[in-house]
Short mmCIF file of C-alpha atoms in Angstrom, two decimals:
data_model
loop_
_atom_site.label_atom_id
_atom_site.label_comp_id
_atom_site.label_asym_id
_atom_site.label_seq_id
_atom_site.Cartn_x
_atom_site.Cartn_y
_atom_site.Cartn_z
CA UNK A 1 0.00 0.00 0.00
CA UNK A 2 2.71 2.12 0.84
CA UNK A 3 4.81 2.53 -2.57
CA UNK A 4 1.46 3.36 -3.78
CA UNK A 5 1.74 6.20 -2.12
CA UNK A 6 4.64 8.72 -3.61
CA UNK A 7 3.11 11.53 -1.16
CA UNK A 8 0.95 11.53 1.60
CA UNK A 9 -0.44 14.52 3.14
CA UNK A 10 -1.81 14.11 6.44
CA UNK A 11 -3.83 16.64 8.94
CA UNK A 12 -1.75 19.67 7.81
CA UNK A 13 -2.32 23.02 9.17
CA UNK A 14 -0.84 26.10 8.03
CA UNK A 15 -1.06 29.08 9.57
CA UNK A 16 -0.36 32.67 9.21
CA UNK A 17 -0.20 35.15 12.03
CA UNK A 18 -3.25 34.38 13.99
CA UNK A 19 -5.44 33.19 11.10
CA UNK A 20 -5.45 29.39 9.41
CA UNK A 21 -4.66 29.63 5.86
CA UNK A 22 -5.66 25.94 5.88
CA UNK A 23 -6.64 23.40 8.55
CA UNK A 24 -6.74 19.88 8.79
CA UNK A 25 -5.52 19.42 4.77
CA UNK A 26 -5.31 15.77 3.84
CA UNK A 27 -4.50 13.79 0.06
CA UNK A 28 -2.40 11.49 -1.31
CA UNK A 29 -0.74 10.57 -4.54
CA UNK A 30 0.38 7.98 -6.16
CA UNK A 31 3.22 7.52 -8.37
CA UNK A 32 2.78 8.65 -11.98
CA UNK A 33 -0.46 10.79 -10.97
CA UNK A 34 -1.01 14.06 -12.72
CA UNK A 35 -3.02 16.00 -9.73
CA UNK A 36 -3.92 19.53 -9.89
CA UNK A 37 -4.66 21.67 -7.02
CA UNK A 38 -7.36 24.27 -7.20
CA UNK A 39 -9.41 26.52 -5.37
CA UNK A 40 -10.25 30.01 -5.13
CA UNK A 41 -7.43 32.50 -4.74
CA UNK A 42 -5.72 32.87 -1.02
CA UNK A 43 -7.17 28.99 0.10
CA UNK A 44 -3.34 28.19 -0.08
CA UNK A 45 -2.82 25.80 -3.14
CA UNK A 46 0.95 27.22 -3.40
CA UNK A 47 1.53 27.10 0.01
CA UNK A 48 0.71 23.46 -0.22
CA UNK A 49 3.93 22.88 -2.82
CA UNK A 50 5.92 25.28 -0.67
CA UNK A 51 5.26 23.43 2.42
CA UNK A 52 6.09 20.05 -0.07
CA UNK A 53 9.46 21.48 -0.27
CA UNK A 54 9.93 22.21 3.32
CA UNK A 55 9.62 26.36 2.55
CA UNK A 56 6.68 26.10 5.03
CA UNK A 57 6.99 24.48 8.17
CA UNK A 58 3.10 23.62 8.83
CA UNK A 59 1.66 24.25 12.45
CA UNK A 60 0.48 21.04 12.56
CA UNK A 61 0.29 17.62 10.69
CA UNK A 62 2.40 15.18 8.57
CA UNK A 63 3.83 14.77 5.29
CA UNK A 64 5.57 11.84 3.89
CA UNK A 65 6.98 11.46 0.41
CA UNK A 66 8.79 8.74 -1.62
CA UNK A 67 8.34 6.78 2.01
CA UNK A 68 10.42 9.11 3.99
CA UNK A 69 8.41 11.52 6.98
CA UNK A 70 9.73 15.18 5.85
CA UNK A 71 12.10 16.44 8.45
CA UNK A 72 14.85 18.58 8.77
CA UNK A 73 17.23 15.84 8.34
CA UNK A 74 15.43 13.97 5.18
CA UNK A 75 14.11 17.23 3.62
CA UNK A 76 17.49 17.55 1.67
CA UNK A 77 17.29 13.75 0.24
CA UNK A 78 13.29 14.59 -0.64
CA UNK A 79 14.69 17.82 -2.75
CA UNK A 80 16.63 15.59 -4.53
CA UNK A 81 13.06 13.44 -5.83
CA UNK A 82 11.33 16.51 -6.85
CA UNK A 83 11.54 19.56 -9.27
CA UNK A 84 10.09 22.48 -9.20
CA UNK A 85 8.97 24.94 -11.39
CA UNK A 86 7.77 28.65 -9.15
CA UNK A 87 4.51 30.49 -10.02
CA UNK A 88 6.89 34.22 -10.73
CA UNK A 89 9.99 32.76 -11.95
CA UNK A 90 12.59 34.56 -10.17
CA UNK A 91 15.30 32.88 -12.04
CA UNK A 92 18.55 35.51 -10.42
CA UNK A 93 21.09 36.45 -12.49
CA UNK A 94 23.45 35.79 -15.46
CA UNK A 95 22.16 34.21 -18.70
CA UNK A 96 19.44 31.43 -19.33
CA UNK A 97 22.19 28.61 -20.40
CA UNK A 98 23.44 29.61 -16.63
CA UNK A 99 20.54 28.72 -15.11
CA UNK A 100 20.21 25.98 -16.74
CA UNK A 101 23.74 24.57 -16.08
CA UNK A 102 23.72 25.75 -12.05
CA UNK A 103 21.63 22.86 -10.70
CA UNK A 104 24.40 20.14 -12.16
CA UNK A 105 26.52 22.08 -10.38
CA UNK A 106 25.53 20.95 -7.10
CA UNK A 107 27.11 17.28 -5.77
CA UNK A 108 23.85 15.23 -5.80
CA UNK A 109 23.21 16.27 -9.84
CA UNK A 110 26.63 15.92 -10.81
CA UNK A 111 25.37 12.13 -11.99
CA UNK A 112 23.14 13.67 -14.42
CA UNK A 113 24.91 16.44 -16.13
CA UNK A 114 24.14 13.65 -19.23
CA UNK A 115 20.84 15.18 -19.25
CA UNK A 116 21.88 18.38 -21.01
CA UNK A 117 21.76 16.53 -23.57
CA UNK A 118 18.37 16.71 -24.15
CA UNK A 119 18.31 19.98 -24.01
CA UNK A 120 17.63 21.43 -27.60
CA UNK A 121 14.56 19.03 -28.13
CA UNK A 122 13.13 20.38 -24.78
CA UNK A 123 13.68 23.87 -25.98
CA UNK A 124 11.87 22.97 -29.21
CA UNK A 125 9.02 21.15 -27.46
CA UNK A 126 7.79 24.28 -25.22
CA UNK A 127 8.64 26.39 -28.72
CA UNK A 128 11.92 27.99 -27.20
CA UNK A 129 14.64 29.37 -29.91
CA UNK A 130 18.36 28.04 -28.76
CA UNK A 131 19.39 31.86 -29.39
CA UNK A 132 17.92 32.51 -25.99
CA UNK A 133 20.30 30.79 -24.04
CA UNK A 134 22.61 33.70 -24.11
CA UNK A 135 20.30 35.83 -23.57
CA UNK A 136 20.06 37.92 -19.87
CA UNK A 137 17.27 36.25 -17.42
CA UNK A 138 16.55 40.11 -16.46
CA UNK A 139 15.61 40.40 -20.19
CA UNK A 140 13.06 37.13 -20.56
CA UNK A 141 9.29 37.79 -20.49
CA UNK A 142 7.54 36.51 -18.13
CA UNK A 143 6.57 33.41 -20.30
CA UNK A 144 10.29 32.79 -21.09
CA UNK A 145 11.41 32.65 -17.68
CA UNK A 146 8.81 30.36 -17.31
CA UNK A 147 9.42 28.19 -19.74
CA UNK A 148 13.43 28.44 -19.25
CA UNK A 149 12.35 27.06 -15.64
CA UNK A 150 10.46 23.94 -16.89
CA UNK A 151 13.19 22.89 -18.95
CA UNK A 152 15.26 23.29 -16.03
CA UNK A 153 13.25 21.20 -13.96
CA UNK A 154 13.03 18.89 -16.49
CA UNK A 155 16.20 18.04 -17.42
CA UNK A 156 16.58 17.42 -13.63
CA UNK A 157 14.35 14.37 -14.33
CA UNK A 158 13.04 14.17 -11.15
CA UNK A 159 10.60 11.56 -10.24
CA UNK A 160 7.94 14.42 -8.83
CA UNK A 161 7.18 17.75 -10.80
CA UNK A 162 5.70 20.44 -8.49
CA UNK A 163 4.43 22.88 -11.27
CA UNK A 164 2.70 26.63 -9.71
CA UNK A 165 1.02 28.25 -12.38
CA UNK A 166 3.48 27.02 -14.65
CA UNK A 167 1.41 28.53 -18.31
CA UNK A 168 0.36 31.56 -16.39
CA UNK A 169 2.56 34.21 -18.86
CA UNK A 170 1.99 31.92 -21.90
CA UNK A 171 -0.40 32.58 -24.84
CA UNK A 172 -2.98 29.70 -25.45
CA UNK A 173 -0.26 28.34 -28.53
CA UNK A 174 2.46 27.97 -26.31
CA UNK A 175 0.50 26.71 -22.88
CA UNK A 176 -0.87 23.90 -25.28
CA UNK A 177 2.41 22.93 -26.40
CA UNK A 178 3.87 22.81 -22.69
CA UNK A 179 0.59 21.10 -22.10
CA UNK A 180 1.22 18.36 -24.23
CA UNK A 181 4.54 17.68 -23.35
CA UNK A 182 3.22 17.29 -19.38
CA UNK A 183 0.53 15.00 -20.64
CA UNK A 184 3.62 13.02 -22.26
CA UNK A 185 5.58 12.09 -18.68
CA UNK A 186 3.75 9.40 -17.99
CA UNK A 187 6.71 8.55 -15.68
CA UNK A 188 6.32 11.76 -13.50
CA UNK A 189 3.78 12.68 -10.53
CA UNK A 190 2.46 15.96 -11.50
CA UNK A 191 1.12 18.05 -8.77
CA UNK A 192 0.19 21.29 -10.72
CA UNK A 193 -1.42 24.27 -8.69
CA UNK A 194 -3.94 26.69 -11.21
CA UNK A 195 -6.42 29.23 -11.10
CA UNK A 196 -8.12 29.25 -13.92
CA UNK A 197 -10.61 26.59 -15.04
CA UNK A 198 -9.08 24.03 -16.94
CA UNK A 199 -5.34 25.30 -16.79
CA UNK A 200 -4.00 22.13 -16.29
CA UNK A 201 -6.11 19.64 -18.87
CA UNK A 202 -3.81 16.87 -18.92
CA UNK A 203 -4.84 16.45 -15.36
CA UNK A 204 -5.79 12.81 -14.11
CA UNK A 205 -7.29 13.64 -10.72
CA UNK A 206 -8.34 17.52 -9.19
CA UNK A 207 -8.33 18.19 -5.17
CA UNK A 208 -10.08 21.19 -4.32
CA UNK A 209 -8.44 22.86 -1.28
CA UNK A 210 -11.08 25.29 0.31
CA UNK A 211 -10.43 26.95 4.01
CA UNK A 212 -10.01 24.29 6.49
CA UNK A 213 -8.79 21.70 4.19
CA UNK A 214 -9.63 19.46 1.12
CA UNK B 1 63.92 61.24 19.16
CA UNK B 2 59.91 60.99 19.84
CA UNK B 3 56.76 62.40 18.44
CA UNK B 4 56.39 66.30 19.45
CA UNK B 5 53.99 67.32 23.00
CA UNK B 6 50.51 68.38 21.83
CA UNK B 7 49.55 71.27 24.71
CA UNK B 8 46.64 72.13 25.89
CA UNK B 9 46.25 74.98 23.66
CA UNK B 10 47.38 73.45 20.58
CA UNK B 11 44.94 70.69 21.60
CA UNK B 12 42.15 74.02 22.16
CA UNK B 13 43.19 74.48 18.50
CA UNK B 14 42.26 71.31 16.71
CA UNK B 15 38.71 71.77 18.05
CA UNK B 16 38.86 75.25 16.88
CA UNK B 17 39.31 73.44 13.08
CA UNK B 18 36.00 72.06 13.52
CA UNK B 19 34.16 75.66 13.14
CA UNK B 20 34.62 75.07 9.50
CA UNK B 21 33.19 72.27 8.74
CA UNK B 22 29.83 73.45 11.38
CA UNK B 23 30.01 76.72 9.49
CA UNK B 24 29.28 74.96 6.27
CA UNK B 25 26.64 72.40 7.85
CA UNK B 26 24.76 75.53 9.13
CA UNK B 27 25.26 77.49 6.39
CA UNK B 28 23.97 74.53 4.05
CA UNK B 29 21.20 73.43 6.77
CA UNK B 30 22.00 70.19 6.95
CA UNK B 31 21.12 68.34 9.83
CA UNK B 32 24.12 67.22 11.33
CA UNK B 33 25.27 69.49 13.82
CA UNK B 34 24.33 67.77 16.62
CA UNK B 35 25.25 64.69 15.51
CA UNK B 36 28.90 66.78 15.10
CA UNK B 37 28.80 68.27 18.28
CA UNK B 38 27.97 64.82 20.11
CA UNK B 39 30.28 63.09 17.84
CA UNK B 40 33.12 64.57 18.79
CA UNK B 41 32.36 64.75 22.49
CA UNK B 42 31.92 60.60 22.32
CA UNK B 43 35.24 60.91 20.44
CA UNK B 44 37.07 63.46 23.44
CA UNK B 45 35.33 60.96 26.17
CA UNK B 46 36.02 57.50 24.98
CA UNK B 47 39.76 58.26 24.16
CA UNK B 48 40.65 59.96 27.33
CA UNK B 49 39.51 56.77 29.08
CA UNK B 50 41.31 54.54 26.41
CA UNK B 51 44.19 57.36 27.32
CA UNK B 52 44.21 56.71 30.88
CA UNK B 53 43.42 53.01 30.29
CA UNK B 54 46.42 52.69 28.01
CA UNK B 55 48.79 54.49 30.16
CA UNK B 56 47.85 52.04 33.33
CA UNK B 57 48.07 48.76 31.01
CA UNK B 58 51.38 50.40 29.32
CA UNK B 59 52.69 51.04 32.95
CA UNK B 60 52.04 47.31 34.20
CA UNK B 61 52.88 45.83 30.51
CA UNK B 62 51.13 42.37 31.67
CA UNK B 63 50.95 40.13 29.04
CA UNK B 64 47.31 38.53 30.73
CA UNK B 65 45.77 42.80 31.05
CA UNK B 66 46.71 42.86 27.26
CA UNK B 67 45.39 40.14 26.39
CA UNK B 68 42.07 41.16 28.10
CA UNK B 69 42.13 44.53 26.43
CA UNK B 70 42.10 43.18 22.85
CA UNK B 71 39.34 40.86 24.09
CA UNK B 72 37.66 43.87 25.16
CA UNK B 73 38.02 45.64 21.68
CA UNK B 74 36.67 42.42 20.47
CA UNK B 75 33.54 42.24 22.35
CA UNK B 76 33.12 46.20 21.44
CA UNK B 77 33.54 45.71 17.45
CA UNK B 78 31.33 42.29 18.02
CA UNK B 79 28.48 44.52 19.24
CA UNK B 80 29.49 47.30 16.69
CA UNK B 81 29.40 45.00 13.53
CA UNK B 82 26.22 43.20 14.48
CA UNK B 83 24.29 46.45 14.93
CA UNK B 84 25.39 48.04 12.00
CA UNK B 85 24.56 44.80 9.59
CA UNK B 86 21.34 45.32 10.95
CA UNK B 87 20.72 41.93 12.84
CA UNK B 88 19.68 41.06 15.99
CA UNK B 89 22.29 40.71 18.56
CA UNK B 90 20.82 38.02 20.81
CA UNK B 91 21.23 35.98 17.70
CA UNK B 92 24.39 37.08 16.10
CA UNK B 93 26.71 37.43 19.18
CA UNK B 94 27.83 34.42 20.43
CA UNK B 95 29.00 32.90 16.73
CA UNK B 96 30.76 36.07 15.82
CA UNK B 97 32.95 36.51 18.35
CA UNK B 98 35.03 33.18 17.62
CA UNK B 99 35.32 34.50 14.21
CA UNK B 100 36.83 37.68 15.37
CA UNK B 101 39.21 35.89 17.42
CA UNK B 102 40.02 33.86 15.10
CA UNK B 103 40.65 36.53 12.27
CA UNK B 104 41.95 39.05 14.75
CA UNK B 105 44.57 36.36 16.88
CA UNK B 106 46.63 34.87 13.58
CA UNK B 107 47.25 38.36 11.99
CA UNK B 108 48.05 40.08 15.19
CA UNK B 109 50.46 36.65 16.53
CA UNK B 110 51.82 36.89 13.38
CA UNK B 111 52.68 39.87 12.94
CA UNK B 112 54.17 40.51 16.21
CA UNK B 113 56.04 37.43 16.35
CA UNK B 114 56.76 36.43 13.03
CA UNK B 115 57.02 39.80 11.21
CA UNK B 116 58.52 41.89 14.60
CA UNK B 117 60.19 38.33 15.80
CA UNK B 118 59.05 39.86 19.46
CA UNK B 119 59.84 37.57 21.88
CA UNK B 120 57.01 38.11 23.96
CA UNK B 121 53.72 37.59 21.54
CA UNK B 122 51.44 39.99 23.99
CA UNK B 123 53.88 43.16 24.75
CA UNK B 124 51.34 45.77 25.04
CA UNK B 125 53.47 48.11 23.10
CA UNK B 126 52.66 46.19 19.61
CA UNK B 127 49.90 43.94 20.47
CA UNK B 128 47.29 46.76 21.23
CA UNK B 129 47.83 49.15 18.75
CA UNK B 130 47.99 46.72 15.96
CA UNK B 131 45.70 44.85 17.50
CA UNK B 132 42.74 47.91 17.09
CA UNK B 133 44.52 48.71 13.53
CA UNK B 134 43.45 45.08 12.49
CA UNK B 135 40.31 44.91 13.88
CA UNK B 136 39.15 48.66 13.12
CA UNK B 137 39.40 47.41 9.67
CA UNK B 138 37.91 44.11 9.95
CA UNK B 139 35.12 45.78 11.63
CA UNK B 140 34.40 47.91 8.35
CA UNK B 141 34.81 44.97 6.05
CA UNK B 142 32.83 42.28 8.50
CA UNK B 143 29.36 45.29 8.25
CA UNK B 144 29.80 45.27 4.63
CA UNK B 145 30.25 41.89 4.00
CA UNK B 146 27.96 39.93 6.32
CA UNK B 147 25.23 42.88 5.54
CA UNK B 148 25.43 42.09 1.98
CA UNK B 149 25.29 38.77 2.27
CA UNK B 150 22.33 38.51 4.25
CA UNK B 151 20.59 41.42 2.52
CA UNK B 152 21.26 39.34 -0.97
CA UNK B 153 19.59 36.68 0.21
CA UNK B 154 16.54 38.10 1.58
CA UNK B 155 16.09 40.13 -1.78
CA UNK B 156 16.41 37.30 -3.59
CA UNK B 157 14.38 34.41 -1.32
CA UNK B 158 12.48 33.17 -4.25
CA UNK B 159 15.75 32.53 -6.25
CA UNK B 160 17.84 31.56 -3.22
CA UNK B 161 14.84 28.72 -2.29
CA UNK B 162 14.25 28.01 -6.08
CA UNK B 163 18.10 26.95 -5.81
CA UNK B 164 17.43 24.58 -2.67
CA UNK B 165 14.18 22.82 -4.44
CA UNK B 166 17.20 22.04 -7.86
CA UNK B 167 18.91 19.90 -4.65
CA UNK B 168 21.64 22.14 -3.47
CA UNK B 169 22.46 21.78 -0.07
CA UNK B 170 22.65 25.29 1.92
CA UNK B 171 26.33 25.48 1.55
CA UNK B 172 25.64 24.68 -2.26
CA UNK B 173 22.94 27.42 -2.26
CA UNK B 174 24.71 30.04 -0.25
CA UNK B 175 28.46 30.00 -2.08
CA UNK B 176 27.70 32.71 -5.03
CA UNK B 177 26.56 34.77 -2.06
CA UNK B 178 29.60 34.35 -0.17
CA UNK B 179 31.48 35.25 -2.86
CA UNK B 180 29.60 38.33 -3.43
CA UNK B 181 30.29 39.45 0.46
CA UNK B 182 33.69 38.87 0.61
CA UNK B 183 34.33 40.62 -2.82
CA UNK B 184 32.22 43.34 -1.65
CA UNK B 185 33.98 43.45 2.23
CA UNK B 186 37.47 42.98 0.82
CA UNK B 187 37.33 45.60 -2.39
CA UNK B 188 37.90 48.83 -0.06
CA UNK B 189 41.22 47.16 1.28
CA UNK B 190 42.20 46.26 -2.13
CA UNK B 191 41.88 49.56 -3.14
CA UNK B 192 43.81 51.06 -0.45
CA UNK B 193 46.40 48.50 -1.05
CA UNK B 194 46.52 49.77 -4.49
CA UNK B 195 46.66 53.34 -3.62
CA UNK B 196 48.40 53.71 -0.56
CA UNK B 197 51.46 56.41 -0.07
CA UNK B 198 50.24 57.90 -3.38
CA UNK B 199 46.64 58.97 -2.30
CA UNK B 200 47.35 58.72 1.58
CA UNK B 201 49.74 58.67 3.94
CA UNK B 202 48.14 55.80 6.31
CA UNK B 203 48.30 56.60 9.79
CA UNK B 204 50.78 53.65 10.99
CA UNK B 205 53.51 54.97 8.75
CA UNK B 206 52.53 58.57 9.69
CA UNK B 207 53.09 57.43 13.45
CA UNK B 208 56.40 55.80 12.95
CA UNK B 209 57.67 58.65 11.22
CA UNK B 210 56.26 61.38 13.31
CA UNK B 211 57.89 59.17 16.20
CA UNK B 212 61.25 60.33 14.46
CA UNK B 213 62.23 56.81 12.71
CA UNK B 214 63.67 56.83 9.48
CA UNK B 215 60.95 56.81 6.68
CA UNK B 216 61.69 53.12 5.14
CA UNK B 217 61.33 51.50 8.44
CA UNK B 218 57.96 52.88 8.63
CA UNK B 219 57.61 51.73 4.79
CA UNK B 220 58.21 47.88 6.27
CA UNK B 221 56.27 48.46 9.11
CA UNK B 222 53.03 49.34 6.33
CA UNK B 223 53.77 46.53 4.24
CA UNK B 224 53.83 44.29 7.24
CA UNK B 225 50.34 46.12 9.25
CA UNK B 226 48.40 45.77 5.51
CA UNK B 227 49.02 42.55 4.63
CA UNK B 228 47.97 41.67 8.66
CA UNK B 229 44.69 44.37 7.86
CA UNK B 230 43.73 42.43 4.78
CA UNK B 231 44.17 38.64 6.08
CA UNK B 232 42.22 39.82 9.21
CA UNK B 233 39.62 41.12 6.90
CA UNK B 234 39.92 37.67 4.95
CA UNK B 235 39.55 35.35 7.78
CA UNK B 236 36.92 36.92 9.98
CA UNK B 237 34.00 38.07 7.21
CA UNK B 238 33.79 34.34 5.86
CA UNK B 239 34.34 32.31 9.25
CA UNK B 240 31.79 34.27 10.60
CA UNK B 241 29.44 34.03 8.08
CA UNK B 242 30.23 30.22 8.20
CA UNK B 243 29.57 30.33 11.56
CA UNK B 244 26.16 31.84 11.93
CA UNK B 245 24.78 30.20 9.03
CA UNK B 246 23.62 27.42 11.80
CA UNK B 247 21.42 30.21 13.64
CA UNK B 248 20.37 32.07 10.86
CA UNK B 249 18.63 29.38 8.41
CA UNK B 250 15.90 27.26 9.52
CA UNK B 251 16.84 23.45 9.68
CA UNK B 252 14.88 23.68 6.07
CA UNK B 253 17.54 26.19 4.74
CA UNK B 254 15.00 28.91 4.56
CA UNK B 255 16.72 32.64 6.18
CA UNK B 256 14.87 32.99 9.27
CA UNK B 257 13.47 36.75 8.87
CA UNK B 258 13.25 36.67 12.94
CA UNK B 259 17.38 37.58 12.70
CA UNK B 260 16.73 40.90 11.48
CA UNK B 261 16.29 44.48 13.82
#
């Protein structure tokens, strides 16, 4: 029953200042699932990811992924499952082909720098030019930065994709086209966090977060 | 031959100097001339203590009262570079001062008994002036770099946690930072390095000179007391960024935004 479960959310509570964002917030997913998290605005759906990646320490509850409870000590192994692609791509500095290059950089990608390989068909499939790798992340649009960040998190080929907002600056050609590709990973759990109706089609399974929980 | 007596009414005029400068601040309304007028008082009222201090740990010349003085200064620029980087000193305190010690102790030892070949290491004579000279400027270079480098980070949090969710550990994640402090904390001494005796006249060399020694001993005397001033600079801004890392990130590597005043 277990390695059914890849992530297991369990009586999570988050809260800000004096007020619950959410309370009592429990799912789970299994491996190869393509969720997506909605809700009205301000019911927490990011917060959800962020506390995912140990950004948010929740008030109270439990969350276990790829079998392991999150805690301080396994939180950096669980990173190392899961890419992530942020709702405003604040991407820092230098040029896109550095961004892309950092994470394989750091000691546990070093086995995959191989993956940069795949690089110029990724850029094709979410319709990025290879000219743009030179190019300054201060001087991206919005939709380029986000789409420079998916390929980044997908050449990381992680086992979980935690995807916020991820065609929010992208016209309906080139969200379909990073839609498709999603729909493609068969491989990957997908938890995807939108706002609008139907921004994540390729979705298997929708949780609705609403104050005080799911 | 030693440096010339400053009397009371030569002393009468130095103060007298400062009408210019208050002349201009009134004259230009700019709001500084109490922070002048306090200023200086501070300045009069801490180094007549220091003065009479000095003179009593000069008189005794005990190697342990020395010793305890520069661990004084230490505690002082501890408080001083904490409050001026704009953290919280119930957090930053403790770790830091290590890191002083540790950048202040092998520059100072060094100098004194490698570069001077004193026999005794804590002769009050060398160990507390050079002592402040080192740690006045790592002071200086510790506010700009640990400031930066915590300031960076807290601009940036959605890049800086973007980089820990691509599986960099917080040393991993923290490194460009780093290197961004310690360029930024270290540049000023570089540049005096560069420039010195053509811009300036720095105020060792002045003193050794105006002590009536012959002008290239107080040349080897500057090369010595910058090279000391830089590695202090060097060892203290990184170890004790190194050092507080522990209290300043959550176990999650997020920057706790409880460290800041």
């Amino acid at each position: 029953m277990q390695a059914q479960r890849i992530i297991e959310v369990r009586d999570l509570t988050v809260t800000f200042g004096d007020a619950p964002l959410f309370e009592g917030l429990s799912f789970s997913i299994a491996p190869g699932e393509h969720v997506v998290l909605t809700g009205p605005s301000g019911t927490g759906k990011s917060t959800v990811l962020r506390c995912l990646l140990g950004f948010v320490e929740p008030t109270q509850g439990e969350i276990t992924m790829c079998g392991e409870a999150l805690t301080p000590h396994s939180v950096w192994r669980i990173r190392s499952q899961m890419a992530f692609v942020p709702q405003e791509a604040d991407l820092g500095q230098g040029t896109a082909r550095e961004f892309i290059d950092s994470p394989f950089q750091y000691r546990v990608n070093i086995p995959k720098v191989a993956n940069r390989e795949r690089l110029p068909e990724l850029l094709q499939a979410v319709g990025l030019n290879d000219a743009l790798l030179s190019s300054e992340i201060g001087s991206l649009s919005g939709g380029e930065k986000q789409r420079i960040a998916l390929v980044s998190a997908l050449l990381l080929d992680q086992p979980i994709l935690l995807l916020d907002e991820v065609t929010s600056a992208l016209d309906k050609d080139n969200a379909a086209r990073v839609h498709r590709l999603l729909a493609s990973l068969k491989d990957k759990t997908i938890i995807g966090v939108v706002h609008e109706e139907n921004g994540m089609p390729f979705a298997t399974r929708q949780i609705a977060i609403r104050k005080g929980g799911v | 031959m030693g440096a010339v007596d400053v009397s009371t009414s030569g002393l009468i005029m130095a103060y007298l100097l400062l009408l210019i400068p208050l002349g201009i601040i009134l004259w230009q309304r700019v709001p500084l001339f109490g922070s002048v007028l306090i200023a200086t008082l501070r300045m009069s009222v801490q180094l007549l203590l220091v003065g009479l201090y000095l003179q009593f740990v000069f008189k005794h010349d005990s190697p342990w009262l020395n010793a305890l003085w520069v661990l004084v200064m230490i505690g002082v620029a501890d408080v001083s570079i904490i409050r001026g980087c704009g953290l919280k000193l119930r957090v930053f305190a403790l770790p830091l001062a290590p890191a002083l010690l540790l950048g202040i102790s092998v520059p100072l030892l060094w100098f004194v008994g490698g570069v001077l070949r004193r026999p005794d290491m804590l002769e009050a004579q060398y160990i507390i002036p050079v002592g402040g000279m080192i740690l006045g400027n790592c002071l200086r270079a510790n506010i700009v770099g640990i400031r930066s480098f915590y300031q960076a980070i807290r601009r940036d949090e959605k890049a800086f946690q973007l980089v820990l969710a691509q599986g960099a550990t917080l040393r991993e994640a923290v490194r460009p930072y780093l290197g961004d402090a310690f360029q930024a904390a270290l540049t000023p001494t570089i540049a005096t390095m560069m420039t010195i005796g053509l811009v300036s006249l720095p105020g060792m060399m002045t003193g050794v000179i105006m002590g009536g020694n012959d002008p290239m001993l107080a040349i080897k005397y500057q090369i010595g007391i910058m090279i000391a001033i830089f590695s202090g600079a060097a060892i203290t801004m990184p170890t004790a960024i190194l050092i507080t890392l522990r209290r300043s990130f959550s176990p999650y590597g997020v920057l706790r935004s409880n460290i800041f005043r």
